[in-house]
Short mmCIF file of C-alpha atoms and ligand atoms in Angstrom, two decimals:
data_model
loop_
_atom_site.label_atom_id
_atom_site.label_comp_id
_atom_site.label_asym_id
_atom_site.label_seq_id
_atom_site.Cartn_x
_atom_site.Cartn_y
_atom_site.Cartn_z
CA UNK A 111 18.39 110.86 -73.80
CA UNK A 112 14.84 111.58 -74.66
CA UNK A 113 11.99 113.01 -71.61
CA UNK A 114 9.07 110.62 -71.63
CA UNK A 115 5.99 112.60 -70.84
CA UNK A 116 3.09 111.44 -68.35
CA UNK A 117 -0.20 112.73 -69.11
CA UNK A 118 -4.33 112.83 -68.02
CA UNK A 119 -6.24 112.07 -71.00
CA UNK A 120 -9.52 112.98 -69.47
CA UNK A 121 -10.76 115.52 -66.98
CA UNK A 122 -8.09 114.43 -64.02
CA UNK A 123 -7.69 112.26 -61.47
CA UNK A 124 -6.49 109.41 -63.84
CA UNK A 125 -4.51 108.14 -61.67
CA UNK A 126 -0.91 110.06 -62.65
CA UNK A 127 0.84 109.98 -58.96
CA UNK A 128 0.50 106.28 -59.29
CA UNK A 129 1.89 105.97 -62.47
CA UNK A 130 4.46 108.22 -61.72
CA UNK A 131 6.14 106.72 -58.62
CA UNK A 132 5.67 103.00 -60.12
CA UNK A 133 7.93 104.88 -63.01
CA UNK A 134 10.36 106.64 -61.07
CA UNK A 135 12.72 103.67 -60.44
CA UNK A 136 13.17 104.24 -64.22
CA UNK A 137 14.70 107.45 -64.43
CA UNK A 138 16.73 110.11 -62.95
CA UNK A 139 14.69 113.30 -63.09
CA UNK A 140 10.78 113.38 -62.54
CA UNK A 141 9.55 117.08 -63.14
CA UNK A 142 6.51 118.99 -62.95
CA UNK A 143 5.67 121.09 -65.60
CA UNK A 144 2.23 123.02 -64.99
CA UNK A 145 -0.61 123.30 -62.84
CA UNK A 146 0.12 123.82 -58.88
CA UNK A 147 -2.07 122.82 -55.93
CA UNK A 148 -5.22 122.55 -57.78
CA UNK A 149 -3.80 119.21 -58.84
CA UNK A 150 -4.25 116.07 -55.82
CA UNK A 151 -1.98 113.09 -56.73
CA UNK A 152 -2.59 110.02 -54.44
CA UNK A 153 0.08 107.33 -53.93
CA UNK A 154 -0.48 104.24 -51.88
CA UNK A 155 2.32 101.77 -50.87
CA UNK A 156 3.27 100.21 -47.48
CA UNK A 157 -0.05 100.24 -46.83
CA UNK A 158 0.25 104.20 -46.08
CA UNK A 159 -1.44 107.25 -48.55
CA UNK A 160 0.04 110.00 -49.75
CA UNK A 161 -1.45 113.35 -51.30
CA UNK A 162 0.96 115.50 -53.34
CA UNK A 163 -0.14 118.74 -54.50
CA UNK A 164 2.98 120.89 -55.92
CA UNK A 165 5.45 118.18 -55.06
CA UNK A 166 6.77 115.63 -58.11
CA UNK A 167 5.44 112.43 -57.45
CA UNK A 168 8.81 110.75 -57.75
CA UNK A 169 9.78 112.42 -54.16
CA UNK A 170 9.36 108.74 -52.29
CA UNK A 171 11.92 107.59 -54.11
CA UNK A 172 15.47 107.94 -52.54
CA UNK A 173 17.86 108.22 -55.84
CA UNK A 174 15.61 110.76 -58.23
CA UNK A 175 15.55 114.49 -58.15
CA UNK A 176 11.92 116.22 -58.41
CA UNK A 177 11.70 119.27 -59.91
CA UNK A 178 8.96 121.98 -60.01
CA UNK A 179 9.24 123.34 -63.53
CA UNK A 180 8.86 127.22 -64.38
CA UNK A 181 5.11 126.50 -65.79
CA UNK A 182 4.36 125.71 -62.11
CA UNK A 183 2.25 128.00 -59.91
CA UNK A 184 3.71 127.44 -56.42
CA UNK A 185 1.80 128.44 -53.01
CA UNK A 186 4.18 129.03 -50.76
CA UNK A 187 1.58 127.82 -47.74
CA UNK A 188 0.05 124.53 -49.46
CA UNK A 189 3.94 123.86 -50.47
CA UNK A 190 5.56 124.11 -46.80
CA UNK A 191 2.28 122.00 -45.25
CA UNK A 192 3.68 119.42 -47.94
CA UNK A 193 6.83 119.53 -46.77
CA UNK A 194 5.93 118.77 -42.89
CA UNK A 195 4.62 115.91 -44.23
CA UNK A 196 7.28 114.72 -46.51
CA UNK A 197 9.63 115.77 -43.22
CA UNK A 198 7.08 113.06 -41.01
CA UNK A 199 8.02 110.12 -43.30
CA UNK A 200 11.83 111.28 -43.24
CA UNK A 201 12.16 112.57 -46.75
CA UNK A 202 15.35 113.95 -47.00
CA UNK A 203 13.66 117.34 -49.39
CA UNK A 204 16.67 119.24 -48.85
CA UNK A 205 18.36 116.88 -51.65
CA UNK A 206 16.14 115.93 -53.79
CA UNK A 207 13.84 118.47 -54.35
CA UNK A 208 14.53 121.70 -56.97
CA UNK A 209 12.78 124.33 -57.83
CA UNK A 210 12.61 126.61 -61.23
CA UNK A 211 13.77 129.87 -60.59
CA UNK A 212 10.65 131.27 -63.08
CA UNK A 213 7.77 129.19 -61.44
CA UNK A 214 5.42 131.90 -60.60
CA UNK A 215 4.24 132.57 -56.54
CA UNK A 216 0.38 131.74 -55.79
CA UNK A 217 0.16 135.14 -53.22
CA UNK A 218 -2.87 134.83 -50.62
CA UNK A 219 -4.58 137.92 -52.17
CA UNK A 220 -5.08 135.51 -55.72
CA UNK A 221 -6.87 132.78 -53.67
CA UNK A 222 -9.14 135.63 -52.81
CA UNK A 223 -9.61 136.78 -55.93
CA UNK A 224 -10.08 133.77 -57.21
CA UNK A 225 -13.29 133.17 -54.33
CA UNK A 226 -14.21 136.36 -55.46
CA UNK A 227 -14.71 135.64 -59.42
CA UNK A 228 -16.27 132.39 -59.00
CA UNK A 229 -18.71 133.51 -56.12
CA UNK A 230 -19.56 136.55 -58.71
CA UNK A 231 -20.30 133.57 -61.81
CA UNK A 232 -23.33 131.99 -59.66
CA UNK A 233 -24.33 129.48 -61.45
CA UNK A 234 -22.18 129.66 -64.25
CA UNK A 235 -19.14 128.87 -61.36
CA UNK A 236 -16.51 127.03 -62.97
CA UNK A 237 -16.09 124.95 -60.10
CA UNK A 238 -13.03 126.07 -59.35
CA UNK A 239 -10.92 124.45 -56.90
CA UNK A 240 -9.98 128.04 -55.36
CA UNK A 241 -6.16 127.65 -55.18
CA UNK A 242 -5.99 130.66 -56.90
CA UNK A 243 -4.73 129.03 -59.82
CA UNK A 244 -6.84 131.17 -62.38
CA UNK A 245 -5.47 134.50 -61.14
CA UNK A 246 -2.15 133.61 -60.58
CA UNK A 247 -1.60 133.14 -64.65
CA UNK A 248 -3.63 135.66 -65.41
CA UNK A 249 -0.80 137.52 -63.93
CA UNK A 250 1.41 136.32 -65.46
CA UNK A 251 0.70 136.25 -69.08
CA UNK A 252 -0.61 139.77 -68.06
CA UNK A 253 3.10 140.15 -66.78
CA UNK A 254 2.84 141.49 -63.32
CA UNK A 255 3.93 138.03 -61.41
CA UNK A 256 6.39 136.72 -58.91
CA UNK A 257 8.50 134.35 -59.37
CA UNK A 258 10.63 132.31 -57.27
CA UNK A 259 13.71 133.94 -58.73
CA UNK A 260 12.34 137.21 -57.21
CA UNK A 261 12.78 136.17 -53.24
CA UNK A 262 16.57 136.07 -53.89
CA UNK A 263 15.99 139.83 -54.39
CA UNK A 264 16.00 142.63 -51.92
CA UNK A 265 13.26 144.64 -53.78
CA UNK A 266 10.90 141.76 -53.98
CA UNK A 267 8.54 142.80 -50.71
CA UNK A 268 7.93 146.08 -52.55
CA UNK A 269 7.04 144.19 -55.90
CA UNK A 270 4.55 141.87 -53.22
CA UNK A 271 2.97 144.91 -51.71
CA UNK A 272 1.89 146.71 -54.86
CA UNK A 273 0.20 143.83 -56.49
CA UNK A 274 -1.57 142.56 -53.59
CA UNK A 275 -2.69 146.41 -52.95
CA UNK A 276 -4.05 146.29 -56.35
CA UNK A 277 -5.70 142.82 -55.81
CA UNK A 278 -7.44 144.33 -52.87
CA UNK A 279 -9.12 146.87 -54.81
CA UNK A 280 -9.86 144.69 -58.01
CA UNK A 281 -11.60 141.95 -55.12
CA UNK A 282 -13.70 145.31 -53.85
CA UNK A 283 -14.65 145.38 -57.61
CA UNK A 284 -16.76 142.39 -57.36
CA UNK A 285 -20.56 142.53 -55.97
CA UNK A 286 -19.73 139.42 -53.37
CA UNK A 287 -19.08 139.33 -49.49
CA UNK A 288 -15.95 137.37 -49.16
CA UNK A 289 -14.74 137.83 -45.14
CA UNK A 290 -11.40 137.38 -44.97
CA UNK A 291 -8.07 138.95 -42.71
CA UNK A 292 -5.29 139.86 -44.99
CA UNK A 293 -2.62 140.80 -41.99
CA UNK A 294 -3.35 137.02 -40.77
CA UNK A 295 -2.95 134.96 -44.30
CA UNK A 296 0.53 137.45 -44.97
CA UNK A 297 1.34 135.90 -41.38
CA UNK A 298 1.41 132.44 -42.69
CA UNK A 299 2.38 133.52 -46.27
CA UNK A 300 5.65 134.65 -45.13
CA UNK A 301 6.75 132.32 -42.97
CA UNK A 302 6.23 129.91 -45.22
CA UNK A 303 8.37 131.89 -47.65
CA UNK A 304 11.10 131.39 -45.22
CA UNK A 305 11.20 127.88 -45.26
CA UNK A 306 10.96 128.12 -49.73
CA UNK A 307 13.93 129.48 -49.60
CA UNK A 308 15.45 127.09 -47.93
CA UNK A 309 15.19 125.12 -51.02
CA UNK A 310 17.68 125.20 -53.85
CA UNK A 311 16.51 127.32 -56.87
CA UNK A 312 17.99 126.87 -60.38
CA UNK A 313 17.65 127.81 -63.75
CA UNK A 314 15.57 124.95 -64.72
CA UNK A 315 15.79 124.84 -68.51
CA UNK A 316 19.67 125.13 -68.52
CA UNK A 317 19.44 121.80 -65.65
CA UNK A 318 17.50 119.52 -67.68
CA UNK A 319 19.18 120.37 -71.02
CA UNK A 320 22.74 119.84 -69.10
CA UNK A 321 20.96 116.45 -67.92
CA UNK A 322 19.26 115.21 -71.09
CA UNK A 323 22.66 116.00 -72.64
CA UNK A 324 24.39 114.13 -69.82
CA UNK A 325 22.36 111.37 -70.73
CA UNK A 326 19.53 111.13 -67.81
CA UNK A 327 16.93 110.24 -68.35
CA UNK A 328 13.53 112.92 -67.78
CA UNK A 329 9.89 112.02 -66.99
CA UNK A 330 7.74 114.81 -67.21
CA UNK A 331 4.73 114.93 -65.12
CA UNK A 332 1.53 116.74 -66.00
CA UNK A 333 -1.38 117.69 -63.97
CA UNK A 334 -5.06 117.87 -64.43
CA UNK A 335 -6.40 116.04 -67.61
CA UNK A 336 -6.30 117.03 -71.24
CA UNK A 337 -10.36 118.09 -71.45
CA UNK A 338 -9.44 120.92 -69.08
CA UNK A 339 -6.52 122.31 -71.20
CA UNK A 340 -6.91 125.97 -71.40
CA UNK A 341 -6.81 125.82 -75.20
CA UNK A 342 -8.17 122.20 -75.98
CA UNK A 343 -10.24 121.60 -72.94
CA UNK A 344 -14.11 122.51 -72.26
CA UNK A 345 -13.89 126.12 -72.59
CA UNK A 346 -14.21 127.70 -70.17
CA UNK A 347 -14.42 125.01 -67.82
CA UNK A 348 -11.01 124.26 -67.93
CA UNK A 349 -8.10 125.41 -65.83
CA UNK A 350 -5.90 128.17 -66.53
CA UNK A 351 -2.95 126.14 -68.07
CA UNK A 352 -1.49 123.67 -71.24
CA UNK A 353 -1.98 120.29 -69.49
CA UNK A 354 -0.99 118.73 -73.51
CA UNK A 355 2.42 118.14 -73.97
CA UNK A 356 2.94 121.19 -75.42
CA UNK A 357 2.27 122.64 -72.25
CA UNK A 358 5.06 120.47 -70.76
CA UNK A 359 7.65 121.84 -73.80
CA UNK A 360 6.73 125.59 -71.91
CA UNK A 361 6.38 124.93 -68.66
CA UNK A 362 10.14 123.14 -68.90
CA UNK A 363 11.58 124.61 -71.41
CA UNK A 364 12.66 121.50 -73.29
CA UNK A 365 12.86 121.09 -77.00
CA UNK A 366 9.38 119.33 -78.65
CA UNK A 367 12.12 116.98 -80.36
CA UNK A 368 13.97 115.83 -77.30
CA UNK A 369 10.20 114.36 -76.70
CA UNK A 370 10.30 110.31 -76.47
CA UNK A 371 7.73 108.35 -75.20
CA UNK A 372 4.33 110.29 -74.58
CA UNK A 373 1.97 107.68 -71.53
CA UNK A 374 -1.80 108.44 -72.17
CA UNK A 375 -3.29 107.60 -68.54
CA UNK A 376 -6.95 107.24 -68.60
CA UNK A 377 -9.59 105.63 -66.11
CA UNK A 378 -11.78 102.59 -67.57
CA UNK A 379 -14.63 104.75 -67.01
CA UNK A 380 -15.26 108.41 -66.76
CA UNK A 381 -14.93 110.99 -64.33
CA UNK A 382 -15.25 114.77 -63.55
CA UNK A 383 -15.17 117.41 -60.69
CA UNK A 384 -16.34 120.77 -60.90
CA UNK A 385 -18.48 122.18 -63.30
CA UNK A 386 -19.04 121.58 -67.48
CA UNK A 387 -20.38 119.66 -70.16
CA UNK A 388 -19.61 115.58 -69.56
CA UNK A 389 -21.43 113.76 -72.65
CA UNK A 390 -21.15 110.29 -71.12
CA UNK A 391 -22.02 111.54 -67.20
CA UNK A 392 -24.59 109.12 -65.81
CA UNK A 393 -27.16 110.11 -63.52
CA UNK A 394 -28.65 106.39 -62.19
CA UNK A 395 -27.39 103.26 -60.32
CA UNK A 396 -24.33 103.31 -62.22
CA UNK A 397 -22.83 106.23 -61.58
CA UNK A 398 -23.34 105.97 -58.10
CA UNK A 399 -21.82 101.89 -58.20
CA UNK A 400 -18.46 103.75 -60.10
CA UNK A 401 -18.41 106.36 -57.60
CA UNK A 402 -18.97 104.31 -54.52
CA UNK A 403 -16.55 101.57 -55.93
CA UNK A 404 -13.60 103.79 -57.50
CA UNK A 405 -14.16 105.87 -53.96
CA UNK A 406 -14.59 109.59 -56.06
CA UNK A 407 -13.85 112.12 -54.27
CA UNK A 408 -11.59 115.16 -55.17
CA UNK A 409 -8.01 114.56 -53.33
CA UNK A 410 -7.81 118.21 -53.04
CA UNK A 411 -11.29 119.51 -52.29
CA UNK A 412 -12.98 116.28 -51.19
CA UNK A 413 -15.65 117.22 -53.25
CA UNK A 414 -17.53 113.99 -55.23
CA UNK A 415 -16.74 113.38 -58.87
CA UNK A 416 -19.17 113.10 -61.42
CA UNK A 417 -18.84 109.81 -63.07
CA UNK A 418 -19.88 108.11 -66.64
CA UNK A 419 -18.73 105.88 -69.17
CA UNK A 420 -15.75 105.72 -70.79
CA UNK A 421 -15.35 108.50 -74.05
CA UNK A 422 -13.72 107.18 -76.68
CA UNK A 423 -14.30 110.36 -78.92
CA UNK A 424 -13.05 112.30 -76.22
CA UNK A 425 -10.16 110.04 -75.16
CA UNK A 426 -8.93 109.57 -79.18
CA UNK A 427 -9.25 113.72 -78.88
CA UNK A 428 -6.67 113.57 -76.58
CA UNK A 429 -4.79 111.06 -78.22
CA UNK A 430 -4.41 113.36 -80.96
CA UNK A 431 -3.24 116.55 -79.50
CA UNK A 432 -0.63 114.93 -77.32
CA UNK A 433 0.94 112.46 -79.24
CA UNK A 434 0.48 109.68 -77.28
CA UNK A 435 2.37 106.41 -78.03
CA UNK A 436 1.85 104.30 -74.81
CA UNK A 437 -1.54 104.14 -72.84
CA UNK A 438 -2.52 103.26 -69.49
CA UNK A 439 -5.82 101.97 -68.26
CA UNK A 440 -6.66 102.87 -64.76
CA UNK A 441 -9.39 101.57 -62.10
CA UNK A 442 -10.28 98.19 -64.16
CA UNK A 443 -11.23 96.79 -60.86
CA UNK A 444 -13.71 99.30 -60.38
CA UNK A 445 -15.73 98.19 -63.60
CA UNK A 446 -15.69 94.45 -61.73
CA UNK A 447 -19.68 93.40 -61.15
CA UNK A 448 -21.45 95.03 -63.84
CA UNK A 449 -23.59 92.80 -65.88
CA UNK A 450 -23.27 95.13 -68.83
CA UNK A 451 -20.46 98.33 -69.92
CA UNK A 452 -20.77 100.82 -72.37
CA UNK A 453 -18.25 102.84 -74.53
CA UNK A 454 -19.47 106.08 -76.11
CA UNK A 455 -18.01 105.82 -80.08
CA UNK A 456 -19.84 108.80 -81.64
CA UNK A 457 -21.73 111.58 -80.85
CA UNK A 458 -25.14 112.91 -82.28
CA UNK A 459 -24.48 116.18 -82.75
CA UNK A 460 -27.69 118.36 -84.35
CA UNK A 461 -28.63 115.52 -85.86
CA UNK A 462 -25.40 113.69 -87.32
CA UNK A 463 -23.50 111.51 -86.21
CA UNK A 464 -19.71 112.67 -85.56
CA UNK A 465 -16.49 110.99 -84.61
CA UNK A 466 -14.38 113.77 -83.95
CA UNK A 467 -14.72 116.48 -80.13
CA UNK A 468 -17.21 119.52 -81.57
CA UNK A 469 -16.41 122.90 -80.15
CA UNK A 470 -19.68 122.36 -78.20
CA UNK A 471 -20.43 119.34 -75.85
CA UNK A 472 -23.04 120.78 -73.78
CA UNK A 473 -25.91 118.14 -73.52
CA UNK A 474 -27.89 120.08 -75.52
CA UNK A 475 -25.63 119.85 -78.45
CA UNK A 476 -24.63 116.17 -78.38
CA UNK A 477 -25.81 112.97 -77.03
CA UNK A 478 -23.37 109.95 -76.93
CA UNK A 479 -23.74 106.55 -78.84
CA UNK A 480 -22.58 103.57 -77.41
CA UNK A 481 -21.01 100.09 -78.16
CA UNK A 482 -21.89 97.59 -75.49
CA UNK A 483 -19.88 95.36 -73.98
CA UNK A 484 -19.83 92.09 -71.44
CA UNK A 485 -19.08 92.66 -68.44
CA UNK A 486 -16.78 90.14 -66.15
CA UNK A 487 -17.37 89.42 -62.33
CA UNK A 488 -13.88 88.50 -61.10
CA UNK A 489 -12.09 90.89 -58.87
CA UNK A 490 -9.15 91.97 -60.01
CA UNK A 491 -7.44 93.72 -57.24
CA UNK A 492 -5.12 90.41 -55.89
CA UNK A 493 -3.76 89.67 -59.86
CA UNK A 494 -0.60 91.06 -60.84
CA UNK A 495 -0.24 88.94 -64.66
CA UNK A 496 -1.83 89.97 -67.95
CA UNK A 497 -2.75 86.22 -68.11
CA UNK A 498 -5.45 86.17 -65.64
CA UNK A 499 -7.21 89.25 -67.11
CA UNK A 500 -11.37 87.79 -67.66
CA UNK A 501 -11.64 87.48 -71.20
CA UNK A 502 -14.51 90.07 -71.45
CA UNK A 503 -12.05 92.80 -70.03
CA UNK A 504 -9.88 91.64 -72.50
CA UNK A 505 -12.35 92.11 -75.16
CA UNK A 506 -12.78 95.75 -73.70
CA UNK A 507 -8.93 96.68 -73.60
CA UNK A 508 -8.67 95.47 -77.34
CA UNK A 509 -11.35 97.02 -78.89
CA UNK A 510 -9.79 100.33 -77.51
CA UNK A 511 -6.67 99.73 -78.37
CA UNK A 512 -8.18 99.29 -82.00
CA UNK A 513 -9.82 101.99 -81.91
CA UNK A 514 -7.43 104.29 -80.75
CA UNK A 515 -3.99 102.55 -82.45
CA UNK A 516 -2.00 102.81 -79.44
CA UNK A 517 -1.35 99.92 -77.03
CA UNK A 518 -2.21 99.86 -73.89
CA UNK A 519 0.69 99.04 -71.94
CA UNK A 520 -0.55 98.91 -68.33
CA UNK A 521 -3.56 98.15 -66.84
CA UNK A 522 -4.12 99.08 -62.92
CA UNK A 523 -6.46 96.89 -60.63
CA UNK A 524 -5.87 99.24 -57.44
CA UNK A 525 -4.68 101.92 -55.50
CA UNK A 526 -1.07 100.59 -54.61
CA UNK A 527 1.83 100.61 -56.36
CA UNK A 528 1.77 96.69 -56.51
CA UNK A 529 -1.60 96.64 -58.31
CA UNK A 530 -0.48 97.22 -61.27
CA UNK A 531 -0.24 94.85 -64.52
CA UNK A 532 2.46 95.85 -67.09
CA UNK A 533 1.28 94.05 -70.63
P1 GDP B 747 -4.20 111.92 -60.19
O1 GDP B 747 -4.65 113.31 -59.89
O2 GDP B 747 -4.25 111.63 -61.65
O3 GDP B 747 -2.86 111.58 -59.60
O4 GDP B 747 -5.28 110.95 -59.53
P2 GDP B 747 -5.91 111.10 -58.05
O5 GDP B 747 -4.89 110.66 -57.07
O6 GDP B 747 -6.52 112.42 -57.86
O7 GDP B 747 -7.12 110.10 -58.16
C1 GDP B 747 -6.96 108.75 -58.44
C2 GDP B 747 -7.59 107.95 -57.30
O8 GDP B 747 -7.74 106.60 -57.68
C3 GDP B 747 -6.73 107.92 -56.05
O9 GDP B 747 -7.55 107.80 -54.92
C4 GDP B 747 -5.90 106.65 -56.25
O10 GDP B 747 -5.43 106.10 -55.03
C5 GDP B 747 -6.91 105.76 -56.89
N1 GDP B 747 -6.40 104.76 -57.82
C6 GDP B 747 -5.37 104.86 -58.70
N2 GDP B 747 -5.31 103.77 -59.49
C7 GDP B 747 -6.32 102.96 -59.10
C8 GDP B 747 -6.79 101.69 -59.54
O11 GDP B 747 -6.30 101.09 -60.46
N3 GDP B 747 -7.88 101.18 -58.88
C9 GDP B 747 -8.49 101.81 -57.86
N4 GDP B 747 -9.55 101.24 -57.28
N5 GDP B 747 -8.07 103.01 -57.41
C10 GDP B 747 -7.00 103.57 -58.04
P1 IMO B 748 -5.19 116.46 -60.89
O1 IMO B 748 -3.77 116.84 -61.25
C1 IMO B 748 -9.45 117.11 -61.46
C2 IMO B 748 -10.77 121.22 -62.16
C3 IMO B 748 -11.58 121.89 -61.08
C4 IMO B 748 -12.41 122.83 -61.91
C5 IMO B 748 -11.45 123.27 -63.00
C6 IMO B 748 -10.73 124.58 -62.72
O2 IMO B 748 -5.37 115.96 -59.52
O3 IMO B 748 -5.75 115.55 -61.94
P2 IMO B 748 -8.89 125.43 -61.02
O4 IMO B 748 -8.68 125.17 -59.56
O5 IMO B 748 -7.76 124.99 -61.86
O6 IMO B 748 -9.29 126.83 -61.28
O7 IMO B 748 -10.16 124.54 -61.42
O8 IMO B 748 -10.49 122.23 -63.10
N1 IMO B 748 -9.46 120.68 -61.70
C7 IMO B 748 -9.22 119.38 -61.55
N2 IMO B 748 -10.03 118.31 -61.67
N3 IMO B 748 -8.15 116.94 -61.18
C8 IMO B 748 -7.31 118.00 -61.08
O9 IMO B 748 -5.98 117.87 -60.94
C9 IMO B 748 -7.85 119.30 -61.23
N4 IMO B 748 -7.33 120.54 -61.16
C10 IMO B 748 -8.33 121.37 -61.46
O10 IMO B 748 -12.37 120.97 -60.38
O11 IMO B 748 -13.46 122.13 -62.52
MG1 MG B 749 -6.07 114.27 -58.64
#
């Protein structure tokens, strides 16, 4: 069977640990290929919310294994703290949670290096979300990680000791006070180790090409959006990994033909956290009615999110380099009330108009041109049939499905599972 893949078409926090878990009663395996606690995905149902960091967000579901794939950066602390919680809403972990035996460790002494660097950037800060995420792959395409495969050897507290030794001295090499006590994060570091490896480790890629062969069937879930893709994404505001779907062919090791269905999630609007260019970011009453309405604020850091119209240079951008052949539009409710929407459909960019994503979309270099649109007053939160859409939304959702070529196939008018409208 094929592996559907489940993507961010934007700068993150589309709304993928939705998605996911109103998917997983669909197939067999849900797994994780990149990113690691950076990433917040919120799930509401039963009128409780849930936060998953490192965790696949098909764990709530009793019959589907979640695995974290080797393209994974796992902390060991932010994972276990993930686990209480699971263990408070009687998740039964121990069975349906794997883990690749090549996902690389998150060690304490990368968060601080990662404080470190950014504190050092001033106001050129990425905005990082300080997981340590950056130098975590840094070492390992510099090939001096840890993997999970590592803790089921003897010699692997040796390995530990020597790299964070060397972290120490490369955090003394930056010009920045960063207080911190290294005997008291190893404290927590290794306990939570412990309770890791009380996990079941396999050789991931050899799992899910026994399963795809065995005829289950795979959803891949990404993390963070396509605009911060270390190679396609707002260089270098970006994170440190492939959030395409290539990224999801490396970070599981599955075959780019075994690839089915590729979901494009995207919000109705626009949104961003942390720093970096954001054509379509608005500054007035707007902005602050999307971010007040669509309640922005980073699941991870709490931090606000920038918010602007929807991108449809961007978003057909990321159409492109993944693939996609299914979309999903996100937070329609949220648009609810405005007299007026806009769509961004070219950029001026020195003085031409373009179509296509420039190498640079700093503000200086490009100014977006918009399409306006009715806007519809209904609320949309209570419907649950394509029929009752307001015509003007429906106006909206076809002119970007012309635009773009792809259907979109879902349309969500809320947080919980049940809010969602499947066209
Ligand atoms: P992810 O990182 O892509 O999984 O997205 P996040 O969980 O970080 O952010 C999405 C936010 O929007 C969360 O607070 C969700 O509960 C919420 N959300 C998801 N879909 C909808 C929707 O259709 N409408 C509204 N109002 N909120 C939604
Ligand atoms: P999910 O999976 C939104 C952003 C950070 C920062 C940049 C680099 O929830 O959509 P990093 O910690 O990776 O060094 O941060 O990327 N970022 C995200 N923004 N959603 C995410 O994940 C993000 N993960 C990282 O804010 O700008
Ligand atoms: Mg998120």
């Amino acid at each position: 069977m094929a592996v559907d893949l489940l993507l961010g078409l934007q700068w993150g926090d589309e709304g993928k640990g939705k998605i996911v878990d109103v998917l997983t009663s669909k197939y067999n395996i849900i797994a994780r290929f990149q990113g690691g606690p950076n990433a917040g995905h919120t799930l509401v149902f039963n009128g409780t919310k849930h936060v998953l960091h490192t965790i696949p967000s098909g764990i709530f579901h009793k019959k589907a294994i979640n695995l974290v794939g080797n393209g994974v950066v796992i902390d060991p602390v932010i994972f276990k703290k993930e686990l209480d919680k699971l263990s408070l809403h009687k998740v039964d972990y121990q069975k349906s949670l794997v883990i690749s035996r090549k996902a690389h460790l998150i060690l304490p002494t990368h968060r601080l290096l990662d404080a470190a660097s950014e504190a050092s950037k001033g106001k050129a800060k990425i905005g990082s979300t300080l997981k340590g995420i950056g130098p975590t792959y840094m070492d390992k395409t510099g090939r001096n990680g840890i993997r999970v495969g590592d803790l089921e050897l003897d010699s692997w507290k040796e390995k530990y000791r020597a790299l964070a030794n060397k972290h120490e001295s490369m955090v003394s090499f930056y010009d920045v006070d960063l207080e911190y006590d290294l005997n008291e994060l190893e404290v927590e570091f290794f306990e939570a180790i412990n309770v890791l490896k009380s996990l079941t480790f396999i050789d991931s890629e050899d799992y899910l090409y026994q399963a795809q062969r065995a005829g289950k069937s795979i959803l891949a879930e990404g993390a963070q959006g396509s605009l911060l893709d270390v190679d396609f994404g707002t260089y270098p505001f970006v994170t440190s990994s492939n959030t395409t779907a290539a990224g999801a062919c490396t970070g599981l090791g599955i075959a780019p033909n075994v690839i089915g269905k590729v979901y494009g999630i995207f919000k109705a609007y626009t949104t961003r956290v942390g720093s970096g260019p954001f054509p379509t970011e608005l500054f007035d009453k707007d902005g602050e009615t999307m971010g007040r309405v669509g309640n922005e604020f980073g699941a991870t850091t709490g931090r606000s999110r920038r918010c602007g119209w929807l991108d449809l240079v961007a978003l057909k951008y990321a159409c492109q380099v993944n693939g996609v052949t299914e979309l999903m539009m996100m937070k329609a409710d949220v648009l609810s009330g405005f007299k007026s929407l806009k769509i961004c459909t070219a950029y001026k960019h020195k003085g031409e108009i373009i179509y296509h994503f420039p190498f640079n979309v700093e503000v200086h270099n490009v100014s977006p041109i918009y399409t306006d649109f009715e806007g519809w007053d209904e609320d949309l939160t209570k419907m649950s049939n394509e029929s009752t859409l307001p015509k003007s939304l429906n106006a909206y959702i076809n002119f970007i499905e012309k635009e773009l070529q792809i259907p979109i196939k879902l349309v969500s008018v809320g947080p919980d599972r049940k809010q969602t409208i499947f066209r």
